[in-house]
Structure formats: structure tokens, C-alpha cells
JSON list of C-alpha atoms in Angstrom, two decimals:
[
{"chain": "A", "resi": 12, "resn": "MET", "atom": "CA", "xyz": [-0.04, 0.01, -0.03]},
{"chain": "A", "resi": 13, "resn": "GLU", "atom": "CA", "xyz": [1.45, 3.40, -0.96]},
{"chain": "A", "resi": 14, "resn": "ILE", "atom": "CA", "xyz": [1.95, 5.87, 1.83]},
{"chain": "A", "resi": 15, "resn": "ARG", "atom": "CA", "xyz": [-0.70, 8.36, 0.52]},
{"chain": "A", "resi": 16, "resn": "ALA", "atom": "CA", "xyz": [-3.31, 5.69, 0.45]},
{"chain": "A", "resi": 17, "resn": "ALA", "atom": "CA", "xyz": [-2.23, 4.46, 3.89]},
{"chain": "A", "resi": 18, "resn": "VAL", "atom": "CA", "xyz": [-2.59, 7.92, 5.28]},
{"chain": "A", "resi": 19, "resn": "ARG", "atom": "CA", "xyz": [-5.85, 8.54, 3.54]},
{"chain": "A", "resi": 20, "resn": "ALA", "atom": "CA", "xyz": [-7.27, 5.35, 5.21]},
{"chain": "A", "resi": 21, "resn": "HIS", "atom": "CA", "xyz": [-5.96, 6.43, 8.57]},
{"chain": "A", "resi": 22, "resn": "VAL", "atom": "CA", "xyz": [-6.19, 10.27, 8.72]},
{"chain": "A", "resi": 23, "resn": "PRO", "atom": "CA", "xyz": [-7.26, 10.36, 12.41]},
{"chain": "A", "resi": 24, "resn": "ALA", "atom": "CA", "xyz": [-4.57, 7.97, 13.69]},
{"chain": "A", "resi": 25, "resn": "VAL", "atom": "CA", "xyz": [-1.78, 9.79, 11.68]},
{"chain": "A", "resi": 26, "resn": "THR", "atom": "CA", "xyz": [-3.14, 13.04, 13.05]},
{"chain": "A", "resi": 27, "resn": "ALA", "atom": "CA", "xyz": [-2.91, 11.78, 16.53]},
{"chain": "A", "resi": 28, "resn": "VAL", "atom": "CA", "xyz": [0.63, 10.40, 16.10]},
{"chain": "A", "resi": 29, "resn": "LEU", "atom": "CA", "xyz": [1.95, 13.73, 14.34]},
{"chain": "A", "resi": 30, "resn": "SER", "atom": "CA", "xyz": [0.14, 15.85, 16.94]},
{"chain": "A", "resi": 31, "resn": "LEU", "atom": "CA", "xyz": [1.65, 13.84, 20.00]},
{"chain": "A", "resi": 32, "resn": "VAL", "atom": "CA", "xyz": [5.08, 13.91, 18.36]},
{"chain": "A", "resi": 33, "resn": "SER", "atom": "CA", "xyz": [4.88, 17.68, 17.57]},
{"chain": "A", "resi": 34, "resn": "LEU", "atom": "CA", "xyz": [3.41, 18.58, 21.08]},
{"chain": "A", "resi": 35, "resn": "ALA", "atom": "CA", "xyz": [6.25, 16.44, 22.73]},
{"chain": "A", "resi": 36, "resn": "LEU", "atom": "CA", "xyz": [8.74, 18.50, 20.95]},
{"chain": "A", "resi": 37, "resn": "VAL", "atom": "CA", "xyz": [7.11, 21.69, 21.74]},
{"chain": "A", "resi": 38, "resn": "PHE", "atom": "CA", "xyz": [6.78, 20.88, 25.44]},
{"chain": "A", "resi": 39, "resn": "GLY", "atom": "CA", "xyz": [10.32, 19.41, 25.51]},
{"chain": "A", "resi": 40, "resn": "ALA", "atom": "CA", "xyz": [11.79, 22.58, 24.31]},
{"chain": "A", "resi": 41, "resn": "ALA", "atom": "CA", "xyz": [9.63, 24.88, 26.41]},
{"chain": "A", "resi": 42, "resn": "MET", "atom": "CA", "xyz": [10.47, 23.00, 29.58]},
{"chain": "A", "resi": 43, "resn": "GLN", "atom": "CA", "xyz": [14.06, 22.74, 28.49]},
{"chain": "A", "resi": 44, "resn": "ALA", "atom": "CA", "xyz": [14.03, 19.03, 28.68]},
{"chain": "A", "resi": 45, "resn": "ILE", "atom": "CA", "xyz": [15.95, 18.68, 25.35]},
{"chain": "A", "resi": 46, "resn": "PRO", "atom": "CA", "xyz": [19.66, 19.08, 25.90]},
{"chain": "A", "resi": 47, "resn": "THR", "atom": "CA", "xyz": [21.02, 22.19, 24.29]},
{"chain": "A", "resi": 48, "resn": "SER", "atom": "CA", "xyz": [24.11, 20.30, 23.15]},
{"chain": "A", "resi": 49, "resn": "VAL", "atom": "CA", "xyz": [22.04, 18.81, 20.43]},
{"chain": "A", "resi": 50, "resn": "VAL", "atom": "CA", "xyz": [21.57, 22.07, 18.59]},
{"chain": "A", "resi": 51, "resn": "PRO", "atom": "CA", "xyz": [24.10, 24.61, 17.29]},
{"chain": "A", "resi": 52, "resn": "HIS", "atom": "CA", "xyz": [24.14, 27.92, 19.32]},
{"chain": "A", "resi": 53, "resn": "ALA", "atom": "CA", "xyz": [23.50, 30.94, 17.12]},
{"chain": "A", "resi": 54, "resn": "PRO", "atom": "CA", "xyz": [25.08, 34.44, 17.93]},
{"chain": "A", "resi": 55, "resn": "ASP", "atom": "CA", "xyz": [23.24, 36.32, 20.49]},
{"chain": "A", "resi": 56, "resn": "SER", "atom": "CA", "xyz": [22.18, 38.91, 17.78]},
{"chain": "A", "resi": 57, "resn": "VAL", "atom": "CA", "xyz": [20.35, 36.06, 15.94]},
{"chain": "A", "resi": 58, "resn": "LEU", "atom": "CA", "xyz": [18.70, 34.88, 19.09]},
{"chain": "A", "resi": 59, "resn": "SER", "atom": "CA", "xyz": [17.45, 38.30, 20.00]},
{"chain": "A", "resi": 60, "resn": "ALA", "atom": "CA", "xyz": [16.11, 38.88, 16.49]},
{"chain": "A", "resi": 61, "resn": "ILE", "atom": "CA", "xyz": [13.90, 35.83, 16.46]},
{"chain": "A", "resi": 62, "resn": "PRO", "atom": "CA", "xyz": [10.93, 37.32, 18.45]},
{"chain": "A", "resi": 63, "resn": "HIS", "atom": "CA", "xyz": [10.81, 40.26, 15.87]},
{"chain": "A", "resi": 64, "resn": "VAL", "atom": "CA", "xyz": [11.08, 37.86, 13.02]},
{"chain": "A", "resi": 65, "resn": "ASN", "atom": "CA", "xyz": [8.35, 35.71, 14.60]},
{"chain": "A", "resi": 66, "resn": "ALA", "atom": "CA", "xyz": [5.97, 38.90, 14.85]},
{"chain": "A", "resi": 67, "resn": "VAL", "atom": "CA", "xyz": [6.28, 39.48, 11.28]},
{"chain": "A", "resi": 68, "resn": "LEU", "atom": "CA", "xyz": [5.75, 35.80, 10.40]},
{"chain": "A", "resi": 69, "resn": "SER", "atom": "CA", "xyz": [2.57, 35.85, 12.69]},
{"chain": "A", "resi": 70, "resn": "LEU", "atom": "CA", "xyz": [1.24, 39.04, 10.98]},
{"chain": "A", "resi": 71, "resn": "ALA", "atom": "CA", "xyz": [1.92, 37.44, 7.52]},
{"chain": "A", "resi": 72, "resn": "ALA", "atom": "CA", "xyz": [0.25, 34.21, 8.62]},
{"chain": "A", "resi": 73, "resn": "ILE", "atom": "CA", "xyz": [-2.82, 36.22, 9.75]},
{"chain": "A", "resi": 74, "resn": "CYS", "atom": "CA", "xyz": [-2.99, 37.66, 6.31]},
{"chain": "A", "resi": 75, "resn": "THR", "atom": "CA", "xyz": [-2.49, 34.34, 4.40]},
{"chain": "A", "resi": 76, "resn": "ILE", "atom": "CA", "xyz": [-5.09, 32.48, 6.51]},
{"chain": "A", "resi": 77, "resn": "THR", "atom": "CA", "xyz": [-7.59, 35.41, 6.04]},
{"chain": "A", "resi": 78, "resn": "LEU", "atom": "CA", "xyz": [-6.83, 35.34, 2.25]},
{"chain": "A", "resi": 79, "resn": "GLY", "atom": "CA", "xyz": [-7.24, 31.52, 2.04]},
{"chain": "A", "resi": 80, "resn": "TRP", "atom": "CA", "xyz": [-10.53, 31.76, 3.83]},
{"chain": "A", "resi": 81, "resn": "ARG", "atom": "CA", "xyz": [-11.84, 34.52, 1.42]},
{"chain": "A", "resi": 82, "resn": "TRP", "atom": "CA", "xyz": [-10.66, 32.56, -1.61]},
{"chain": "A", "resi": 83, "resn": "ILE", "atom": "CA", "xyz": [-12.36, 29.24, -0.77]},
{"chain": "A", "resi": 84, "resn": "ARG", "atom": "CA", "xyz": [-15.55, 31.17, 0.08]},
{"chain": "A", "resi": 85, "resn": "ALA", "atom": "CA", "xyz": [-15.25, 32.55, -3.42]},
{"chain": "A", "resi": 86, "resn": "GLY", "atom": "CA", "xyz": [-14.55, 29.09, -4.90]},
{"chain": "A", "resi": 87, "resn": "GLU", "atom": "CA", "xyz": [-10.90, 29.83, -5.79]},
{"chain": "A", "resi": 88, "resn": "VAL", "atom": "CA", "xyz": [-9.60, 26.41, -4.73]},
{"chain": "A", "resi": 89, "resn": "GLY", "atom": "CA", "xyz": [-6.14, 26.82, -6.18]},
{"chain": "A", "resi": 90, "resn": "ARG", "atom": "CA", "xyz": [-5.53, 30.18, -4.41]},
{"chain": "A", "resi": 91, "resn": "HIS", "atom": "CA", "xyz": [-7.00, 28.85, -1.17]},
{"chain": "A", "resi": 92, "resn": "ARG", "atom": "CA", "xyz": [-4.46, 25.76, -1.28]},
{"chain": "A", "resi": 93, "resn": "ALA", "atom": "CA", "xyz": [-1.54, 28.24, -2.06]},
{"chain": "A", "resi": 94, "resn": "ALA", "atom": "CA", "xyz": [-2.55, 30.54, 0.94]},
{"chain": "A", "resi": 95, "resn": "MET", "atom": "CA", "xyz": [-3.06, 27.63, 3.30]},
{"chain": "A", "resi": 96, "resn": "GLY", "atom": "CA", "xyz": [0.35, 26.03, 2.15]},
{"chain": "A", "resi": 97, "resn": "ALA", "atom": "CA", "xyz": [1.92, 29.44, 2.74]},
{"chain": "A", "resi": 98, "resn": "SER", "atom": "CA", "xyz": [0.22, 29.65, 6.10]},
{"chain": "A", "resi": 99, "resn": "THR", "atom": "CA", "xyz": [1.64, 26.32, 7.14]},
{"chain": "A", "resi": 100, "resn": "VAL", "atom": "CA", "xyz": [5.03, 27.20, 6.00]},
{"chain": "A", "resi": 101, "resn": "LEU", "atom": "CA", "xyz": [4.93, 30.53, 8.00]},
{"chain": "A", "resi": 102, "resn": "PHE", "atom": "CA", "xyz": [3.70, 28.52, 11.16]},
{"chain": "A", "resi": 103, "resn": "ALA", "atom": "CA", "xyz": [6.35, 25.84, 10.76]},
{"chain": "A", "resi": 104, "resn": "THR", "atom": "CA", "xyz": [8.92, 28.57, 10.37]},
{"chain": "A", "resi": 105, "resn": "PHE", "atom": "CA", "xyz": [7.66, 30.53, 13.35]},
{"chain": "A", "resi": 106, "resn": "LEU", "atom": "CA", "xyz": [7.52, 27.26, 15.55]},
{"chain": "A", "resi": 107, "resn": "GLY", "atom": "CA", "xyz": [11.03, 26.18, 14.57]},
{"chain": "A", "resi": 108, "resn": "LEU", "atom": "CA", "xyz": [12.45, 29.59, 15.41]},
{"chain": "A", "resi": 109, "resn": "TYR", "atom": "CA", "xyz": [10.46, 29.96, 18.64]},
{"chain": "A", "resi": 110, "resn": "LEU", "atom": "CA", "xyz": [11.47, 26.34, 19.77]},
{"chain": "A", "resi": 111, "resn": "TYR", "atom": "CA", "xyz": [15.21, 26.97, 18.93]},
{"chain": "A", "resi": 112, "resn": "ARG", "atom": "CA", "xyz": [15.21, 30.16, 21.03]},
{"chain": "A", "resi": 113, "resn": "VAL", "atom": "CA", "xyz": [13.24, 28.91, 23.90]},
{"chain": "A", "resi": 114, "resn": "LEU", "atom": "CA", "xyz": [15.29, 25.69, 24.03]},
{"chain": "A", "resi": 115, "resn": "LEU", "atom": "CA", "xyz": [18.55, 27.78, 24.12]},
{"chain": "A", "resi": 116, "resn": "GLU", "atom": "CA", "xyz": [17.42, 30.71, 26.43]},
{"chain": "A", "resi": 117, "resn": "GLY", "atom": "CA", "xyz": [14.20, 29.49, 28.11]},
{"chain": "A", "resi": 118, "resn": "PRO", "atom": "CA", "xyz": [10.92, 31.41, 28.12]},
{"chain": "A", "resi": 119, "resn": "THR", "atom": "CA", "xyz": [11.13, 35.06, 28.23]},
{"chain": "A", "resi": 120, "resn": "ASP", "atom": "CA", "xyz": [10.08, 36.53, 31.63]},
{"chain": "A", "resi": 121, "resn": "PHE", "atom": "CA", "xyz": [7.58, 39.47, 31.62]},
{"chain": "A", "resi": 122, "resn": "ALA", "atom": "CA", "xyz": [9.33, 42.65, 32.71]},
{"chain": "A", "resi": 123, "resn": "GLY", "atom": "CA", "xyz": [6.35, 44.95, 33.05]},
{"chain": "A", "resi": 124, "resn": "PRO", "atom": "CA", "xyz": [4.28, 45.95, 36.05]},
{"chain": "A", "resi": 125, "resn": "GLU", "atom": "CA", "xyz": [3.08, 43.06, 38.12]},
{"chain": "A", "resi": 126, "resn": "ALA", "atom": "CA", "xyz": [-0.61, 44.00, 37.76]},
{"chain": "A", "resi": 127, "resn": "VAL", "atom": "CA", "xyz": [-0.37, 43.94, 33.88]},
{"chain": "A", "resi": 128, "resn": "GLY", "atom": "CA", "xyz": [1.55, 40.55, 34.09]},
{"chain": "A", "resi": 129, "resn": "THR", "atom": "CA", "xyz": [-1.02, 39.08, 36.24]},
{"chain": "A", "resi": 130, "resn": "TYR", "atom": "CA", "xyz": [-4.18, 40.36, 34.69]},
{"chain": "A", "resi": 131, "resn": "LEU", "atom": "CA", "xyz": [-3.37, 40.96, 31.14]},
{"chain": "A", "resi": 132, "resn": "TYR", "atom": "CA", "xyz": [-0.20, 39.25, 30.00]},
{"chain": "A", "resi": 133, "resn": "ALA", "atom": "CA", "xyz": [-0.51, 35.91, 31.85]},
{"chain": "A", "resi": 134, "resn": "PRO", "atom": "CA", "xyz": [-4.24, 35.36, 30.77]},
{"chain": "A", "resi": 135, "resn": "LEU", "atom": "CA", "xyz": [-3.35, 36.37, 26.97]},
{"chain": "A", "resi": 136, "resn": "LEU", "atom": "CA", "xyz": [-0.33, 33.98, 27.09]},
{"chain": "A", "resi": 137, "resn": "ALA", "atom": "CA", "xyz": [-2.43, 31.13, 28.50]},
{"chain": "A", "resi": 138, "resn": "ILE", "atom": "CA", "xyz": [-5.13, 31.46, 25.85]},
{"chain": "A", "resi": 139, "resn": "HIS", "atom": "CA", "xyz": [-2.52, 31.95, 23.12]},
{"chain": "A", "resi": 140, "resn": "ILE", "atom": "CA", "xyz": [-0.76, 28.59, 24.30]},
{"chain": "A", "resi": 141, "resn": "LEU", "atom": "CA", "xyz": [-4.12, 26.74, 24.66]},
{"chain": "A", "resi": 142, "resn": "LEU", "atom": "CA", "xyz": [-5.35, 27.74, 21.22]},
{"chain": "A", "resi": 143, "resn": "ALA", "atom": "CA", "xyz": [-1.94, 26.88, 19.63]},
{"chain": "A", "resi": 144, "resn": "ILE", "atom": "CA", "xyz": [-2.09, 23.43, 21.17]},
{"chain": "A", "resi": 145, "resn": "VAL", "atom": "CA", "xyz": [-5.72, 22.91, 20.10]},
{"chain": "A", "resi": 146, "resn": "CYS", "atom": "CA", "xyz": [-4.85, 24.04, 16.59]},
{"chain": "A", "resi": 147, "resn": "VAL", "atom": "CA", "xyz": [-2.00, 21.44, 16.12]},
{"chain": "A", "resi": 148, "resn": "PRO", "atom": "CA", "xyz": [-4.24, 18.31, 15.72]},
{"chain": "A", "resi": 149, "resn": "LEU", "atom": "CA", "xyz": [-6.97, 20.36, 13.85]},
{"chain": "A", "resi": 150, "resn": "LEU", "atom": "CA", "xyz": [-4.38, 21.69, 11.42]},
{"chain": "A", "resi": 151, "resn": "TYR", "atom": "CA", "xyz": [-2.88, 18.13, 10.81]},
{"chain": "A", "resi": 152, "resn": "TYR", "atom": "CA", "xyz": [-6.35, 16.70, 10.38]},
{"chain": "A", "resi": 153, "resn": "VAL", "atom": "CA", "xyz": [-7.48, 19.22, 7.63]},
{"chain": "A", "resi": 154, "resn": "LEU", "atom": "CA", "xyz": [-4.10, 19.16, 5.94]},
{"chain": "A", "resi": 155, "resn": "LEU", "atom": "CA", "xyz": [-4.11, 15.35, 5.74]},
{"chain": "A", "resi": 156, "resn": "LEU", "atom": "CA", "xyz": [-7.57, 15.37, 4.39]},
{"chain": "A", "resi": 157, "resn": "ALA", "atom": "CA", "xyz": [-6.70, 17.81, 1.75]},
{"chain": "A", "resi": 158, "resn": "ALA", "atom": "CA", "xyz": [-3.38, 16.10, 0.79]},
{"chain": "A", "resi": 159, "resn": "THR", "atom": "CA", "xyz": [-4.88, 12.70, 0.41]},
{"chain": "A", "resi": 160, "resn": "ARG", "atom": "CA", "xyz": [-7.98, 13.32, -1.59]},
{"chain": "A", "resi": 161, "resn": "PRO", "atom": "CA", "xyz": [-8.76, 14.87, -4.97]},
{"chain": "A", "resi": 162, "resn": "VAL", "atom": "CA", "xyz": [-10.16, 18.47, -4.79]},
{"chain": "A", "resi": 163, "resn": "SER", "atom": "CA", "xyz": [-13.62, 17.15, -5.81]},
{"chain": "A", "resi": 164, "resn": "GLU", "atom": "CA", "xyz": [-13.71, 14.87, -2.67]},
{"chain": "A", "resi": 165, "resn": "ILE", "atom": "CA", "xyz": [-12.61, 17.43, -0.10]},
{"chain": "A", "resi": 166, "resn": "PRO", "atom": "CA", "xyz": [-16.17, 19.08, 0.23]},
{"chain": "A", "resi": 167, "resn": "LEU", "atom": "CA", "xyz": [-17.46, 15.74, 1.12]},
{"chain": "A", "resi": 168, "resn": "THR", "atom": "CA", "xyz": [-15.15, 15.34, 4.16]},
{"chain": "A", "resi": 169, "resn": "ASP", "atom": "CA", "xyz": [-14.90, 17.19, 7.36]},
{"chain": "A", "resi": 170, "resn": "HIS", "atom": "CA", "xyz": [-12.24, 19.44, 5.99]},
{"chain": "A", "resi": 171, "resn": "PRO", "atom": "CA", "xyz": [-14.79, 22.54, 5.35]},
{"chain": "A", "resi": 172, "resn": "ARG", "atom": "CA", "xyz": [-16.17, 22.30, 8.84]},
{"chain": "A", "resi": 173, "resn": "ILE", "atom": "CA", "xyz": [-13.13, 21.51, 10.78]},
{"chain": "A", "resi": 174, "resn": "GLY", "atom": "CA", "xyz": [-11.17, 23.95, 8.62]},
{"chain": "A", "resi": 175, "resn": "ARG", "atom": "CA", "xyz": [-13.34, 26.86, 9.63]},
{"chain": "A", "resi": 176, "resn": "VAL", "atom": "CA", "xyz": [-12.80, 26.02, 13.33]},
{"chain": "A", "resi": 177, "resn": "ALA", "atom": "CA", "xyz": [-9.02, 25.69, 12.63]},
{"chain": "A", "resi": 178, "resn": "ALA", "atom": "CA", "xyz": [-8.64, 28.83, 10.76]},
{"chain": "A", "resi": 179, "resn": "THR", "atom": "CA", "xyz": [-10.68, 30.83, 13.38]},
{"chain": "A", "resi": 180, "resn": "LEU", "atom": "CA", "xyz": [-8.49, 29.39, 16.12]},
{"chain": "A", "resi": 181, "resn": "TRP", "atom": "CA", "xyz": [-5.25, 29.83, 14.14]},
{"chain": "A", "resi": 182, "resn": "ILE", "atom": "CA", "xyz": [-5.88, 33.45, 13.39]},
{"chain": "A", "resi": 183, "resn": "THR", "atom": "CA", "xyz": [-6.86, 34.15, 17.09]},
{"chain": "A", "resi": 184, "resn": "SER", "atom": "CA", "xyz": [-3.78, 32.39, 18.47]},
{"chain": "A", "resi": 185, "resn": "PHE", "atom": "CA", "xyz": [-1.48, 34.32, 16.00]},
{"chain": "A", "resi": 186, "resn": "ALA", "atom": "CA", "xyz": [-3.18, 37.62, 16.87]},
{"chain": "A", "resi": 187, "resn": "LEU", "atom": "CA", "xyz": [-2.81, 37.00, 20.67]},
{"chain": "A", "resi": 188, "resn": "GLY", "atom": "CA", "xyz": [0.87, 35.93, 19.94]},
{"chain": "A", "resi": 189, "resn": "VAL", "atom": "CA", "xyz": [1.49, 39.48, 18.46]},
{"chain": "A", "resi": 190, "resn": "VAL", "atom": "CA", "xyz": [-0.14, 41.01, 21.52]},
{"chain": "A", "resi": 191, "resn": "VAL", "atom": "CA", "xyz": [2.09, 39.02, 23.78]},
{"chain": "A", "resi": 192, "resn": "TYR", "atom": "CA", "xyz": [5.14, 40.10, 21.63]},
{"chain": "A", "resi": 193, "resn": "LEU", "atom": "CA", "xyz": [4.00, 43.79, 22.00]},
{"chain": "A", "resi": 194, "resn": "LEU", "atom": "CA", "xyz": [3.74, 43.36, 25.72]},
{"chain": "A", "resi": 195, "resn": "LEU", "atom": "CA", "xyz": [7.11, 41.65, 26.02]},
{"chain": "A", "resi": 196, "resn": "TYR", "atom": "CA", "xyz": [9.19, 43.47, 23.56]},
{"chain": "A", "resi": 197, "resn": "VAL", "atom": "CA", "xyz": [7.65, 46.85, 22.81]},
{"chain": "A", "resi": 198, "resn": "LEU", "atom": "CA", "xyz": [5.68, 48.17, 25.60]},
{"chain": "A", "resi": 199, "resn": "PHE", "atom": "CA", "xyz": [7.62, 46.74, 28.52]}
]
């Protein structure tokens, strides 16, 4: 059985495996459980640029997801696919850079006033992280459905319904990530 056919027959199981592996890597890096000796150490200037690059990647992803959503509603499947593919690449790049930095330096502490940290920053960060975690399996699921079926079959799957939910949560998570960035690196 070829790989595409195997994945097509087992999209939920493949989604679960990919999600577990991805989230294990994310939590391993965030909790600094992965030894830093396994990755090369970039210069401090590169590490300090990552949050700014990631903010730009997040804004670009918000745009591409929004365009992809508009295009599919207009029946422009090719443009939708291109936009969602670009969104996935932007997300993967963002995540790779974020995990690299947090693996080497740990999470960034909030340096602003305690009240802002407690009542604004921490809840926004928690919601951002929760949405990002929820998005991982949803995104794998809709991407696998789209990648393993002809375009004509996709509307007959859960892809449109789950895709709307995934896109909404994805945009919200990216937007909250930009707010977290502003709180950490611009305002305080």
C-alpha cells in the first residue's frame, strides 16, 4: 500500500501520532528537557532577532489565512490551497524559530508591572498557548484530508467544517501571539 493511500485510510490515527510527536517536541523545548548540546548555538544577535522575526511571520500568517478563507468562500480552490500552504510554512518557520530560541534561552520573563503581568499578560499568554495546542491536531487533520484526496472529494469530508474552526482558532492564536510580543518586547 502506498503511503498516501495508507494515510488516507488512517487520517485520524496519523493526525494523533503527528500531534503527539509535535507537542512532545514543543513541551520538551519549552520545559528545556531537550539538551541544548544537540543544537548549534547561534550568535546572540540572531537569538535576539527571533521574536521580531516571529512577530512578522505571525502577521503574515494572519494575512495568508484570511486570504485563504476568502478565496475558498469565493470558490478559488487553487488560491486557497496556495494561501493555506503558505500559512503552514509560516507557522512551521515560526515554531521552529520559537522552539530554537526557547530551547537555548528558556521562556522570556515578563518585565512589566506585576498587575499587567497578572491580569493581562498571563491570561493572554495562556489563551494563546491553549489555542496553539488545540490548533495542532486540527491543522494536521485538515491538511491530511486535503493532501490525500482529490479536490472534488474534499467538500464531502470534514475538511470544510473543521477547517473553519481551525482557521478561526489559528488566526486568534497568531493575533494573541502578536499582542504577547508587543507586551514583552515593545511596551515593557
